[in-house]
Amino acid sequence: MRLDAANRKEGFMNEKVNSGSRNVAIVGPYLSGKTTLLESLLYVTGAISRKGSVKDANTVGDSAPEARARQMSVEVSTASTEYSGTRFTFIDCPGSVEFAQETYNALIGVDAAIVVCEPISDRVLTLAPLFKFLDDWEIPHLVFVNKMDRANIHVLKTLHALKAVSSRPLVAHQYPIMAGEQLIGFIDLVTEQAYHYHSGGPADPVPFPEELKEEEHAARAEMLEALANFDDHLLEELLEEIEPPQEEILKDLKMELGADLVVPVFFGVAEQDYGVRPLLEALLKEAPEPEITAERRLSKVKDSGTIAQVLKTYYTPQGGKLSLVRVWQGKLTDGIVLNGVRAGGIYRLMGQQSQQINQAGAGEIVALSRMEGVKTGDTLSTSSQTVQLPKVERLEPVYALAITPEKRNDEVKLSGAISKLLEEDPSLAWEQHGDTHEVILWGQGEIHLQVALERLRRKYNLPMTTHLPQVPYKETIRKAISSVHGRYKHQSGGHGQFGDVYLDIKPLRRGEGFSFRETIVGGVVPKQYIPGVEMGVREFLAHGPLGFPIVDVAVTLTNGSYHSVDSSEQAFKQAARLAMQAGIPQCEPTLLEPIVRVQISTPSEFTSKVMQLLTGRRGQILGYEAIHDWQGWDSITGYLPQAEMQNFIVELRSQTLGVGSFHWEFDHLQEVPEKLAERILAHSNGGGSNANGK
Ligand SMILES: Nc1nc2c(ncn2[C@@H]2O[C@H](COP(=O)(O)OP(=O)(O)OP(=O)(O)O)[C@@H](O)[C@H]2O)c(=O)[nH]1
Ligand SMILES: [Mg+2]
């Protein structure tokens, strides 16, 4: 660990002068105050003259109608401002787990992230997946403990809980000054200067509050010790009780934050702009410059041309495509050709507003228009060789709804609109189910799909109705039967129709599918008619007596007869169907249901609850173990009937503070228990719509 940390620090040793920009993502749990913090950052830096609020639905961050309507962020939103001569580009990310893909895709393009959380220790666990992502990608981040004006806050308990979920050491950068339960100021732990907040301006320096001396000293000593773990010189000073110079502390903070070795913590009230200026100061002085992030990301890239990466794709209400990109190297100029596509224009974004610019340099985050064929995560370059920087994995869809256009004629428009929707949001997926013929929209949860459907309505004028997807049940047989007879004889006008077959039908083992053989001797069924027999059998199997496709059966054509004039392939097909129709009901048809294999991740304190959840839904546990690179988390593997998967993610989240997640894949078909099969068949109206009975 120490070696690894030392290596990472290496890249940050060459201290650089402040360059012209910083790109910072604002992330954190749902409703912690990220959009409010962005509004405050824009306000105190003068980018906006009037502060909007989430309640009044007029913030820069939540400008999309779907976000305004819900008072929650549903996609990333970008805004730039200037502070002390440096351009800051902030990306306000949604906090809901259902929109996590947005956040992850954007995070890989920033120099640092502000993790906004509430001072409620019980909720801190919700930060665990985010901290893991930040540390896996080594994205420098600091914590802003917001809402320090709420009742019942516990600073120490919150810090303690935060330390438990972060794999990197947390270092308090400030000591909060409280009056009762209200935050009224802070002591900067580097300079030991105390400040009092007041509305409408920067905090005022005040004399050191002597009554806090002991706690402040303890907090400062803890910070210095954490920093000294990565700096032997500082360690020596501490051991020899030499007061380290402030510049040295700041330098260490910068290097260690930049290398994602430590996580500085700040406190504030975003709604009242408290703590927002100190945060800006820290970002300015301690967050890594864009060049440093680029050096790290491009370490293996040899190309010398322009390189940018797509962090988000938007389809604007006017129908134009905008690709939000981080410029890693070189510059973007008007009409630049990247990956063979000529960019329409370069824009700086401010929520939903965009301002056209002529060029953008390395280290900037801007939008390019009309990059057709280019997707979120793609690396764009002027080189003739393809460059691909690491990109974020696509989150697997875990929640599904079947959708139908309200207006029948809209069916043709649907696939074009959905593919644009998927470009904007790669954590959506869709399929036209082969068995049930439903169009199924897959995503991360109920709200995620609702938002997607609202976008379909608003942007593409495609109102949809939804219903629970049918479970793709199948049928099989339990018993074999020999020599079932099917004879088709038809005389209408001139030419007659004649086919006559005997079939053996027997069950196969689960998963073996279908096989067809013939044991005809003496040409009693001429060769040219045998494909017709197989066709008739297959057609019958597509829709069994219970209403579902039949699988795992073997059919053998053993005997038959023909007529030299009236027989045809068609007539034998009919004869085979008649034989199947007569035979299958005698073979004890049974219902099969799809079983998926799930792998669930959960904090270990919820493991037993999650196992109960699985078994309570007719699931079967195959095993569980600790996740080796994620302390305190378990992975549970099991089987779950697909019929029980519809709301599984909803329940799983409600049992695990919202952080449980799962991967799944189809595994096998299994007989449905008899009682349940009866219920399913009673609901399925003789085999047409086989809703899952929920
Ligand atoms: N008391 C208090 N409330 C705050 C503060 N900051 C934000 N809020 C309120 O918290 C709620 C959520 O704020 P948002 O800014 O939308 O939170 P968010 O983190 O952007 O939410 P999502 O993007 O949906 O995850 C709103 O009602 C805000 O008014 C604060 O400092 N103090
Ligand atoms: Mg928000």
XYZ file of C-alpha atoms and ligand atoms in Angstrom:
727
model
C 0.000 0.000 0.000
C 2.769 2.345 1.012
C 4.775 1.523 -2.141
C 1.784 1.966 -4.376
C 0.997 5.286 -2.710
C 4.602 6.416 -3.112
C 4.475 5.624 -6.810
C 1.295 7.549 -7.248
C 2.728 10.521 -5.424
C 5.696 10.558 -7.774
C 3.671 12.105 -10.605
C 2.642 14.990 -8.388
C 6.028 15.983 -7.103
C 6.752 18.549 -9.802
C 4.829 21.432 -8.430
C 3.200 23.423 -11.175
C 1.885 26.934 -11.273
C -1.877 27.317 -11.259
C -3.021 26.801 -14.782
C -6.061 28.418 -16.275
C -8.769 25.914 -15.433
C -10.194 23.245 -13.146
C -12.881 20.711 -13.928
C -14.789 19.579 -10.904
C -17.662 17.116 -10.573
C -20.212 17.605 -7.816
C -21.303 14.159 -6.662
C -22.846 12.502 -3.628
C -26.011 10.814 -2.409
C -29.507 11.719 -3.522
C -30.733 15.117 -2.216
C -27.541 15.968 -0.355
C -27.529 19.457 -1.900
C -25.308 19.186 -5.001
C -27.456 21.300 -7.291
C -27.854 23.855 -4.510
C -24.078 23.917 -4.030
C -23.554 24.502 -7.766
C -26.022 27.381 -7.638
C -24.096 28.841 -4.717
C -20.700 28.360 -6.436
C -22.022 30.177 -9.525
C -23.526 32.914 -7.383
C -20.522 33.683 -5.196
C -18.266 33.762 -8.263
C -20.625 36.137 -10.060
C -21.595 33.812 -12.927
C -25.259 34.337 -11.989
C -26.667 37.418 -10.341
C -29.711 35.786 -8.779
C -29.700 32.497 -6.981
C -32.306 29.949 -7.992
C -33.517 27.179 -5.731
C -34.454 23.568 -6.280
C -37.899 24.190 -4.766
C -38.600 27.059 -7.155
C -37.419 24.910 -10.050
C -35.120 27.610 -11.402
C -31.598 26.339 -10.766
C -28.938 26.139 -13.460
C -28.269 22.498 -12.577
C -31.763 21.064 -12.825
C -32.805 22.735 -16.044
C -34.388 19.737 -17.802
C -38.198 19.604 -17.408
C -37.957 16.036 -16.020
C -35.604 17.292 -13.284
C -37.632 20.403 -12.475
C -40.836 18.379 -12.169
C -39.273 16.020 -9.614
C -36.971 18.459 -7.824
C -34.144 16.028 -8.409
C -31.303 15.822 -10.898
C -31.795 13.218 -13.604
C -28.763 13.900 -15.795
C -25.431 15.682 -15.595
C -25.428 19.404 -16.063
C -22.421 21.602 -16.780
C -21.706 25.226 -15.850
C -18.577 27.362 -15.985
C -17.494 30.312 -13.935
C -14.337 32.186 -13.037
C -12.688 32.515 -9.668
C -9.356 34.260 -9.011
C -8.527 34.235 -12.711
C -9.128 30.500 -13.076
C -11.954 29.028 -15.123
C -13.927 26.479 -13.148
C -16.144 24.054 -15.002
C -18.497 22.209 -12.682
C -20.475 19.120 -13.551
C -23.505 18.702 -11.305
C -24.262 14.982 -11.170
C -27.479 13.244 -10.161
C -27.301 11.472 -6.799
C -29.955 8.803 -7.281
C -28.504 5.313 -7.819
C -30.848 4.988 -10.773
C -28.822 7.638 -12.614
C -25.389 6.482 -11.476
C -24.230 5.835 -15.038
C -24.474 9.567 -15.793
C -22.295 10.347 -12.811
C -19.671 7.698 -13.564
C -19.407 8.634 -17.253
C -18.811 12.286 -16.332
C -16.430 11.616 -13.443
C -13.681 10.212 -15.626
C -13.332 13.607 -17.296
C -12.727 15.785 -14.239
C -9.664 16.812 -12.254
C -11.375 16.506 -8.887
C -14.742 15.742 -7.354
C -16.609 17.342 -4.470
C -18.493 14.652 -2.587
C -21.485 16.373 -0.995
C -23.116 14.573 1.931
C -25.413 15.290 4.852
C -24.266 15.263 8.491
C -26.317 12.156 9.233
C -24.107 9.247 10.192
C -26.715 6.547 9.407
C -26.809 7.609 5.780
C -23.095 7.747 5.142
C -23.037 4.149 3.928
C -24.841 5.351 0.803
C -21.493 6.883 -0.215
C -19.702 3.536 -0.370
C -20.189 2.724 -4.090
C -19.193 6.278 -5.034
C -16.027 6.215 -2.910
C -15.154 2.867 -4.465
C -15.565 4.256 -7.969
C -13.466 7.334 -7.158
C -10.704 5.211 -5.676
C -10.777 2.596 -8.467
C -10.254 5.451 -10.947
C -7.968 7.398 -8.602
C -10.050 10.543 -8.942
C -8.976 13.158 -6.362
C -11.945 14.085 -4.193
C -12.845 16.131 -1.174
C -15.900 15.911 1.022
C -18.294 18.796 1.641
C -20.518 18.033 4.625
C -23.559 20.116 3.705
C -26.760 21.055 5.566
C -24.871 21.970 8.724
C -27.992 24.001 9.626
C -30.174 20.942 10.122
C -31.415 19.790 13.497
C -29.834 16.718 15.100
C -26.502 16.789 13.417
C -23.528 14.878 14.734
C -20.252 16.097 13.300
C -18.007 13.603 15.025
C -20.288 10.654 14.398
C -20.545 11.655 10.747
C -16.777 11.949 10.395
C -16.363 8.592 12.062
C -18.901 6.985 9.724
C -17.258 8.623 6.707
C -13.885 7.233 7.713
C -15.380 3.767 7.895
C -16.628 3.818 4.289
C -13.638 5.522 2.656
C -10.631 3.406 1.756
C -8.526 6.604 1.684
C -7.851 8.449 4.961
C -10.131 11.382 5.606
C -8.501 14.567 6.878
C -10.594 17.359 8.319
C -9.411 20.572 6.633
C -11.599 22.684 8.886
C -12.860 22.592 12.411
C -16.519 23.713 12.421
C -17.607 26.437 14.867
C -21.161 25.772 15.988
C -23.687 27.776 17.975
C -25.982 25.073 19.280
C -26.852 23.107 16.182
C -26.023 25.891 13.731
C -22.771 26.216 11.853
C -21.552 29.775 12.358
C -17.939 29.571 11.243
C -14.812 27.469 11.019
C -11.175 27.272 11.956
C -8.872 26.562 9.033
C -6.674 23.711 10.234
C -3.745 24.791 8.056
C -3.545 28.419 9.171
C -5.436 28.047 12.484
C -7.330 31.218 11.590
C -10.954 31.301 12.792
C -13.779 32.797 10.688
C -17.437 33.615 11.229
C -19.942 33.328 8.430
C -22.518 35.938 7.576
C -24.934 36.055 4.716
C -24.120 37.946 1.553
C -20.313 37.924 1.705
C -17.099 36.152 2.595
C -16.551 34.948 6.170
C -14.910 37.412 8.568
C -11.686 36.542 10.377
C -12.302 36.430 14.140
C -10.047 35.815 17.157
C -9.325 32.174 17.901
C -12.100 30.728 20.110
C -10.027 29.541 23.072
C -12.767 27.171 24.273
C -12.212 25.065 21.132
C -8.453 24.953 21.512
C -8.204 21.372 22.676
C -10.526 19.875 20.056
C -8.961 21.991 17.333
C -5.464 20.867 18.273
C -6.515 17.238 18.271
C -8.133 17.614 14.829
C -5.063 19.385 13.474
C -2.697 16.776 14.856
C -4.785 14.060 13.218
C -4.627 15.899 9.887
C -0.857 16.327 10.096
C -0.334 12.686 11.020
C -2.415 11.569 8.057
C -0.386 13.795 5.732
C 2.897 12.635 7.281
C 2.090 9.046 6.329
C 3.050 10.027 2.802
C 5.788 12.562 3.567
C 8.838 11.493 5.556
C 10.043 15.078 6.022
C 6.787 16.086 7.671
C 6.921 12.931 9.770
C 10.363 13.864 11.070
C 9.160 17.342 11.977
C 6.203 15.914 13.875
C 8.408 13.440 15.750
C 10.785 16.216 16.706
C 7.839 18.459 17.620
C 8.831 21.089 15.081
C 5.922 23.177 13.830
C 5.799 22.545 10.055
C 5.557 25.673 7.873
C 2.100 26.315 6.384
C 3.481 26.120 2.840
C 4.669 22.622 3.547
C 1.253 21.544 4.816
C -0.449 23.078 1.777
C 2.027 21.439 -0.547
C 1.371 18.063 1.039
C -2.378 18.562 0.889
C -2.080 19.357 -2.792
C 0.147 16.425 -3.616
C -1.779 13.930 -1.561
C -5.203 15.077 -2.715
C -3.930 15.115 -6.303
C -2.737 11.529 -6.009
C -5.985 10.433 -4.307
C -4.073 9.537 -1.160
C -6.133 11.606 1.262
C -9.626 13.095 1.295
C -9.913 16.586 2.849
C -13.210 17.394 4.562
C -15.086 20.722 4.605
C -18.328 21.808 6.248
C -21.023 24.181 5.028
C -24.575 25.231 4.323
C -24.917 25.465 0.556
C -28.281 27.177 0.812
C -26.686 30.103 2.658
C -23.353 29.999 0.766
C -21.587 29.070 4.015
C -18.391 27.159 3.400
C -18.549 27.700 -0.350
C -15.684 30.204 -0.660
C -13.259 28.085 1.416
C -14.175 25.185 -0.830
C -13.341 27.262 -3.913
C -10.046 28.312 -2.345
C -9.160 24.682 -1.706
C -10.059 23.712 -5.268
C -7.941 26.560 -6.569
C -4.919 25.877 -4.400
C -5.066 22.163 -3.752
C -6.932 20.420 -6.592
C -4.688 19.118 -9.388
C -4.350 21.115 -12.590
C -5.844 19.658 -15.766
C -2.357 18.930 -17.143
C -1.663 16.608 -14.253
C -4.862 14.661 -14.757
C -4.101 14.465 -18.485
C -0.566 13.193 -17.873
C -1.954 10.381 -15.800
C -4.742 9.443 -18.192
C -2.591 9.633 -21.315
C 0.429 7.877 -19.835
C 0.192 5.042 -22.348
C -0.860 7.093 -25.368
C 1.821 7.853 -27.955
C -0.277 10.022 -30.241
C 0.555 13.735 -30.392
C -2.640 15.079 -31.992
C -5.795 16.350 -30.345
C -7.443 13.869 -27.989
C -10.823 14.321 -26.308
C -13.273 11.986 -24.624
C -17.079 12.071 -24.613
C -18.554 12.384 -21.128
C -22.214 12.777 -22.064
C -24.432 12.913 -25.134
C -27.461 15.212 -25.322
C -30.179 15.492 -27.929
C -31.334 19.077 -27.547
C -35.017 20.021 -27.869
C -34.251 21.393 -31.335
C -33.122 17.884 -32.243
C -29.405 18.609 -32.480
C -26.859 16.269 -30.984
C -24.349 17.672 -28.483
C -21.377 15.674 -27.204
C -19.870 16.942 -23.962
C -16.137 16.309 -24.196
C -13.063 16.667 -22.047
C -10.116 17.856 -24.118
C -7.152 15.807 -22.917
C -4.533 16.977 -25.380
C -4.150 19.535 -28.191
C -7.038 21.831 -28.997
C -10.413 21.891 -30.655
C -10.851 24.379 -33.460
C -13.876 25.265 -35.523
C -14.666 22.518 -38.035
C -12.148 20.075 -36.555
C -12.402 16.503 -37.817
C -12.275 13.917 -35.020
C -12.540 10.186 -35.698
C -13.422 11.131 -39.273
C -16.420 13.272 -38.208
C -16.460 17.020 -38.712
C -17.663 18.835 -35.605
C -20.505 21.297 -36.238
C -19.515 23.804 -33.556
C -17.879 24.191 -30.147
C -19.972 25.351 -27.198
C -19.545 26.237 -23.571
C -22.527 25.072 -21.546
C -24.360 26.785 -18.712
C -27.132 24.381 -17.786
C -29.327 24.342 -20.857
C -27.826 27.511 -22.305
C -24.952 27.192 -24.713
C -22.504 29.770 -25.952
C -20.600 29.151 -29.174
C -16.829 29.577 -29.024
C -14.124 29.323 -31.682
C -11.779 26.986 -29.952
C -11.113 25.092 -26.746
C -7.777 24.043 -25.343
C -6.487 21.043 -23.448
C -8.038 20.824 -20.004
C -11.413 22.263 -20.996
C -14.807 20.610 -20.942
C -16.962 21.818 -23.834
C -19.690 20.499 -26.109
C -19.342 19.603 -29.796
C -22.357 19.563 -32.058
C -23.300 17.068 -34.756
C -20.768 14.358 -33.913
C -22.843 11.716 -35.650
C -22.002 8.125 -34.790
C -19.976 9.174 -31.755
C -21.009 7.699 -28.398
C -20.533 8.532 -24.732
C -17.188 7.145 -23.533
C -15.613 7.260 -27.007
C -12.170 8.775 -27.345
C -11.979 11.265 -30.210
C -8.753 12.105 -31.948
C -7.321 13.772 -35.011
C -5.077 10.772 -35.510
C -5.631 8.245 -38.267
C -5.094 5.511 -35.688
C -7.844 4.759 -33.213
C -7.072 5.908 -29.688
C -9.295 4.566 -26.906
C -8.835 5.711 -23.349
C -10.363 3.584 -20.601
C -14.093 4.114 -20.339
C -16.696 3.305 -17.742
C -18.486 -0.025 -17.932
C -22.147 0.058 -18.810
C -24.358 -0.664 -15.823
C -26.463 -3.739 -16.403
C -30.186 -3.090 -16.606
C -32.092 -4.462 -13.634
C -35.669 -3.246 -14.088
C -37.996 -3.714 -17.046
C -41.310 -2.459 -18.395
C -43.128 -3.487 -21.548
C -44.058 -0.424 -23.601
C -46.560 0.215 -26.399
C -47.120 3.466 -28.292
C -50.446 5.068 -27.400
C -50.996 5.626 -31.100
C -50.554 2.563 -33.284
C -49.016 4.546 -36.149
C -46.164 5.594 -33.888
C -44.659 2.111 -33.919
C -42.464 2.986 -36.890
C -41.007 6.046 -35.160
C -40.218 4.148 -31.988
C -36.905 2.482 -32.794
C -35.313 5.732 -34.057
C -36.401 7.637 -30.956
C -35.333 4.897 -28.548
C -31.892 4.661 -30.094
C -31.398 8.401 -29.473
C -32.622 7.924 -25.925
C -30.063 5.147 -25.443
C -27.288 7.359 -26.796
C -28.168 9.977 -24.192
C -28.400 7.350 -21.488
C -26.303 4.209 -21.982
C -27.766 2.541 -18.890
C -31.053 2.021 -20.761
C -31.575 -0.947 -23.057
C -34.427 -2.293 -25.130
C -35.440 -5.474 -26.851
C -38.275 -6.868 -28.869
C -38.879 -10.172 -27.141
C -38.865 -13.123 -29.521
C -41.489 -15.155 -27.632
C -43.798 -12.544 -26.208
C -43.401 -9.980 -29.029
C -43.376 -7.193 -26.454
C -41.114 -4.169 -26.696
C -39.276 -4.129 -23.383
C -37.482 -1.120 -21.979
C -34.756 -1.982 -19.493
C -33.151 0.399 -17.026
C -32.001 1.014 -13.470
C -35.319 1.426 -11.658
C -38.815 2.865 -11.717
C -37.870 6.545 -11.816
C -35.204 5.946 -14.427
C -37.751 4.394 -16.789
C -40.397 7.017 -16.014
C -37.916 9.734 -16.951
C -37.017 7.893 -20.163
C -40.708 7.636 -21.078
C -41.276 11.308 -20.333
C -38.391 12.144 -22.653
C -39.958 10.003 -25.373
C -43.169 11.960 -24.994
C -41.605 15.415 -24.736
C -38.808 15.203 -27.282
C -40.210 12.773 -29.825
C -43.937 13.193 -29.300
C -44.247 9.497 -28.518
C -46.636 8.902 -25.631
C -46.423 5.306 -24.437
C -48.438 2.988 -22.267
C -46.642 0.514 -20.051
C -47.349 -2.809 -18.435
C -45.402 -5.454 -16.582
C -43.485 -7.595 -19.046
C -44.791 -11.110 -19.568
C -42.640 -13.883 -18.219
C -41.399 -15.927 -21.173
C -42.664 -19.261 -19.895
C -42.124 -22.400 -21.928
C -43.669 -25.833 -21.954
C -42.276 -29.294 -22.042
C -43.578 -32.834 -21.684
C -42.998 -35.442 -19.022
C -44.084 -38.617 -20.845
C -43.265 -40.243 -24.154
C -45.779 -41.539 -26.658
C -45.319 -43.840 -29.649
C -46.955 -43.934 -33.025
C -49.375 -41.030 -32.762
C -51.252 -40.830 -35.970
C -52.000 -37.764 -38.049
C -53.819 -37.955 -41.353
C -54.749 -34.995 -43.495
C -57.139 -35.615 -46.321
C -58.875 -32.868 -48.179
C -60.754 -32.857 -51.405
C -61.713 -29.483 -52.815
C -62.388 -29.148 -56.506
C -59.622 -30.595 -58.675
C -56.468 -31.510 -56.800
C -56.808 -33.236 -53.410
C -54.501 -33.041 -50.385
C -53.183 -36.121 -48.697
C -50.609 -36.670 -45.943
C -50.373 -39.428 -43.397
C -47.782 -39.809 -40.618
C -46.972 -41.700 -37.418
C -44.777 -39.914 -34.875
C -42.950 -40.949 -31.704
C -42.714 -38.089 -29.204
C -40.470 -38.198 -26.177
C -39.096 -35.726 -23.622
C -35.450 -34.638 -23.759
C -33.260 -33.527 -20.901
C -33.572 -29.900 -19.778
C -31.761 -27.566 -22.124
C -31.497 -30.039 -25.027
C -34.038 -28.150 -27.110
C -35.578 -29.983 -30.022
C -34.579 -32.844 -32.263
C -36.258 -34.371 -35.275
C -35.434 -37.729 -36.822
C -37.012 -40.121 -39.251
C -36.817 -43.897 -39.466
C -38.840 -44.338 -42.646
C -38.189 -47.541 -44.568
C -39.375 -48.448 -48.008
C -40.244 -44.871 -48.924
C -43.664 -44.963 -47.234
C -43.185 -41.224 -46.781
C -41.193 -40.015 -49.802
C -38.027 -38.019 -49.004
C -39.315 -34.785 -50.527
C -42.233 -34.634 -48.045
C -40.180 -35.184 -44.895
C -39.138 -31.491 -44.521
C -42.865 -30.712 -44.555
C -43.336 -33.078 -41.601
C -40.571 -31.365 -39.644
C -42.030 -27.970 -40.485
C -45.456 -29.047 -39.197
C -43.911 -30.312 -35.956
C -41.940 -27.104 -35.436
C -44.952 -24.911 -36.112
C -46.950 -26.821 -33.561
C -44.174 -26.534 -30.964
C -44.120 -22.741 -31.274
C -47.454 -22.611 -29.462
C -48.191 -25.523 -27.149
C -51.500 -26.434 -25.504
C -50.713 -24.300 -22.409
C -50.045 -21.293 -24.637
C -46.246 -21.253 -24.666
C -43.463 -22.602 -26.884
C -42.615 -26.264 -26.259
C -38.989 -27.178 -25.672
C -36.904 -30.248 -24.851
C -38.747 -32.746 -27.028
C -37.603 -35.277 -29.601
C -39.923 -36.236 -32.430
C -39.336 -39.207 -34.747
C -41.249 -39.841 -37.928
C -41.642 -43.618 -37.966
C -44.278 -44.428 -40.534
C -46.889 -43.039 -42.889
C -48.390 -43.315 -46.322
C -48.857 -41.123 -49.413
C -50.913 -40.653 -52.513
C -49.127 -40.391 -55.849
C -51.254 -37.457 -57.086
C -52.668 -35.711 -53.994
C -49.670 -35.693 -51.624
C -47.569 -32.571 -51.148
C -45.153 -31.077 -48.630
C -47.985 -28.875 -47.442
C -50.299 -31.831 -46.849
C -47.611 -33.630 -44.812
C -47.068 -30.495 -42.768
C -50.761 -30.520 -41.891
C -50.652 -34.223 -41.098
C -47.702 -33.683 -38.720
C -49.560 -30.877 -36.952
C -52.566 -33.134 -36.472
C -50.354 -35.875 -35.036
C -48.738 -33.422 -32.615
C -52.122 -32.048 -31.644
C -53.282 -35.529 -30.791
C -50.048 -36.629 -29.116
C -48.779 -33.763 -26.960
C -51.771 -33.524 -24.571
C -51.160 -37.188 -23.739
C -47.532 -36.500 -22.796
C -48.301 -34.533 -19.599
C -47.420 -31.045 -20.775
C -45.838 -29.005 -17.984
C -44.966 -25.376 -17.526
C -41.310 -24.270 -17.410
C -40.100 -20.955 -16.083
C -36.850 -19.126 -16.770
C -34.441 -19.038 -13.846
C -31.747 -16.356 -13.713
C -28.464 -16.566 -11.893
C -27.961 -13.483 -9.739
C -24.871 -12.129 -8.098
C -25.780 -9.610 -5.447
C -23.409 -7.091 -3.820
C -24.376 -5.778 -0.406
C -22.756 -4.338 2.704
C -22.199 -7.370 4.933
C -24.479 -6.021 7.649
C -27.409 -6.680 5.289
C -26.242 -10.063 3.974
C -28.670 -12.178 5.982
C -31.607 -9.901 5.115
C -30.722 -10.127 1.445
C -30.528 -13.911 1.629
C -33.999 -13.937 3.146
C -35.193 -11.720 0.356
C -33.863 -14.191 -2.185
C -35.337 -17.279 -0.548
C -38.617 -15.462 0.090
C -38.951 -15.095 -3.664
C -38.494 -18.807 -4.378
C -34.788 -18.195 -4.914
C -32.016 -20.615 -4.088
C -28.753 -19.523 -2.500
C -25.649 -21.018 -4.075
C -23.140 -19.331 -1.800
C -21.799 -16.105 -0.417
C -18.384 -14.658 0.243
C -16.635 -11.417 1.097
C -15.744 -9.272 -1.928
C -11.955 -9.363 -1.880
C -11.272 -5.777 -2.943
C -14.172 -4.176 -1.091
C -13.943 -4.301 2.648
C -17.227 -4.832 4.436
C -19.084 -6.017 1.341
C -20.387 -9.453 0.482
C -21.320 -11.114 -2.751
C -24.240 -13.552 -2.718
C -24.829 -15.900 -5.629
C -28.117 -17.634 -6.239
C -30.899 -18.628 -8.575
C -34.042 -16.549 -8.872
C -37.147 -17.260 -10.974
C -37.412 -14.517 -13.593
C -41.059 -14.074 -12.563
C -39.751 -12.823 -9.208
C -37.243 -10.406 -10.659
C -39.595 -7.566 -11.607
C -39.367 -5.707 -8.311
C -36.282 -7.391 -6.967
C -34.053 -4.327 -7.346
C -36.633 -2.144 -5.607
C -36.783 -4.505 -2.613
C -33.030 -5.019 -2.576
C -32.425 -1.287 -2.434
C -34.994 -0.785 0.287
C -33.255 -3.442 2.419
C -29.736 -2.038 1.887
C -30.020 1.764 2.218
C -30.180 1.904 -1.564
C -26.687 0.563 -2.215
C -27.322 -3.143 -2.934
C -27.024 -4.103 -6.575
C -26.981 -7.238 -8.679
C -25.828 -8.762 -11.928
C -27.979 -11.379 -13.590
C -28.073 -13.689 -16.543
C -30.446 -16.311 -17.819
C -29.377 -19.699 -16.500
C -31.904 -22.451 -17.138
C -35.541 -23.426 -17.393
C -37.198 -25.175 -14.513
C -40.578 -26.791 -13.927
C -43.004 -24.476 -12.206
C -44.388 -25.954 -8.951
C -47.825 -27.397 -9.665
C -49.944 -25.052 -7.534
C -48.252 -22.012 -8.962
C -48.548 -23.353 -12.510
C -52.294 -23.682 -12.004
C -52.488 -20.080 -10.910
C -50.390 -18.848 -13.818
C -52.459 -20.799 -16.327
C -55.706 -19.542 -14.812
C -54.427 -15.981 -15.281
C -53.126 -16.530 -18.758
C -56.607 -16.673 -20.391
C -56.043 -19.930 -22.163
C -52.539 -19.138 -23.144
C -52.669 -15.675 -24.667
C -51.262 -13.156 -22.249
C -49.233 -14.871 -19.570
C -48.815 -12.101 -17.037
C -46.742 -13.069 -14.053
C -49.587 -12.790 -11.640
C -48.277 -9.831 -9.616
N -31.341 22.856 5.313
C -30.649 22.820 4.182
N -31.239 22.356 3.086
C -30.513 22.305 1.945
C -29.173 22.757 1.888
N -28.716 22.555 0.633
C -29.734 22.015 -0.061
N -30.820 21.871 0.709
C -32.136 21.342 0.328
O -32.013 19.944 0.064
C -32.872 19.550 -0.996
C -32.075 18.860 -2.064
O -31.204 19.779 -2.666
P -30.568 19.557 -4.085
O -29.596 20.643 -4.299
O -31.593 19.317 -5.110
O -29.824 18.174 -3.815
P -29.071 17.304 -4.884
O -27.965 16.674 -4.152
O -28.731 18.097 -6.082
O -30.176 16.215 -5.250
P -30.102 15.154 -6.455
O -29.391 15.787 -7.563
O -31.503 14.824 -6.791
O -29.370 13.983 -5.884
C -33.538 20.828 -1.485
O -34.793 20.914 -0.910
C -32.636 21.928 -0.981
O -33.325 23.126 -0.756
C -28.594 23.271 3.080
O -27.436 23.675 3.119
N -29.383 23.285 4.177
Mg -29.104 17.727 -8.023
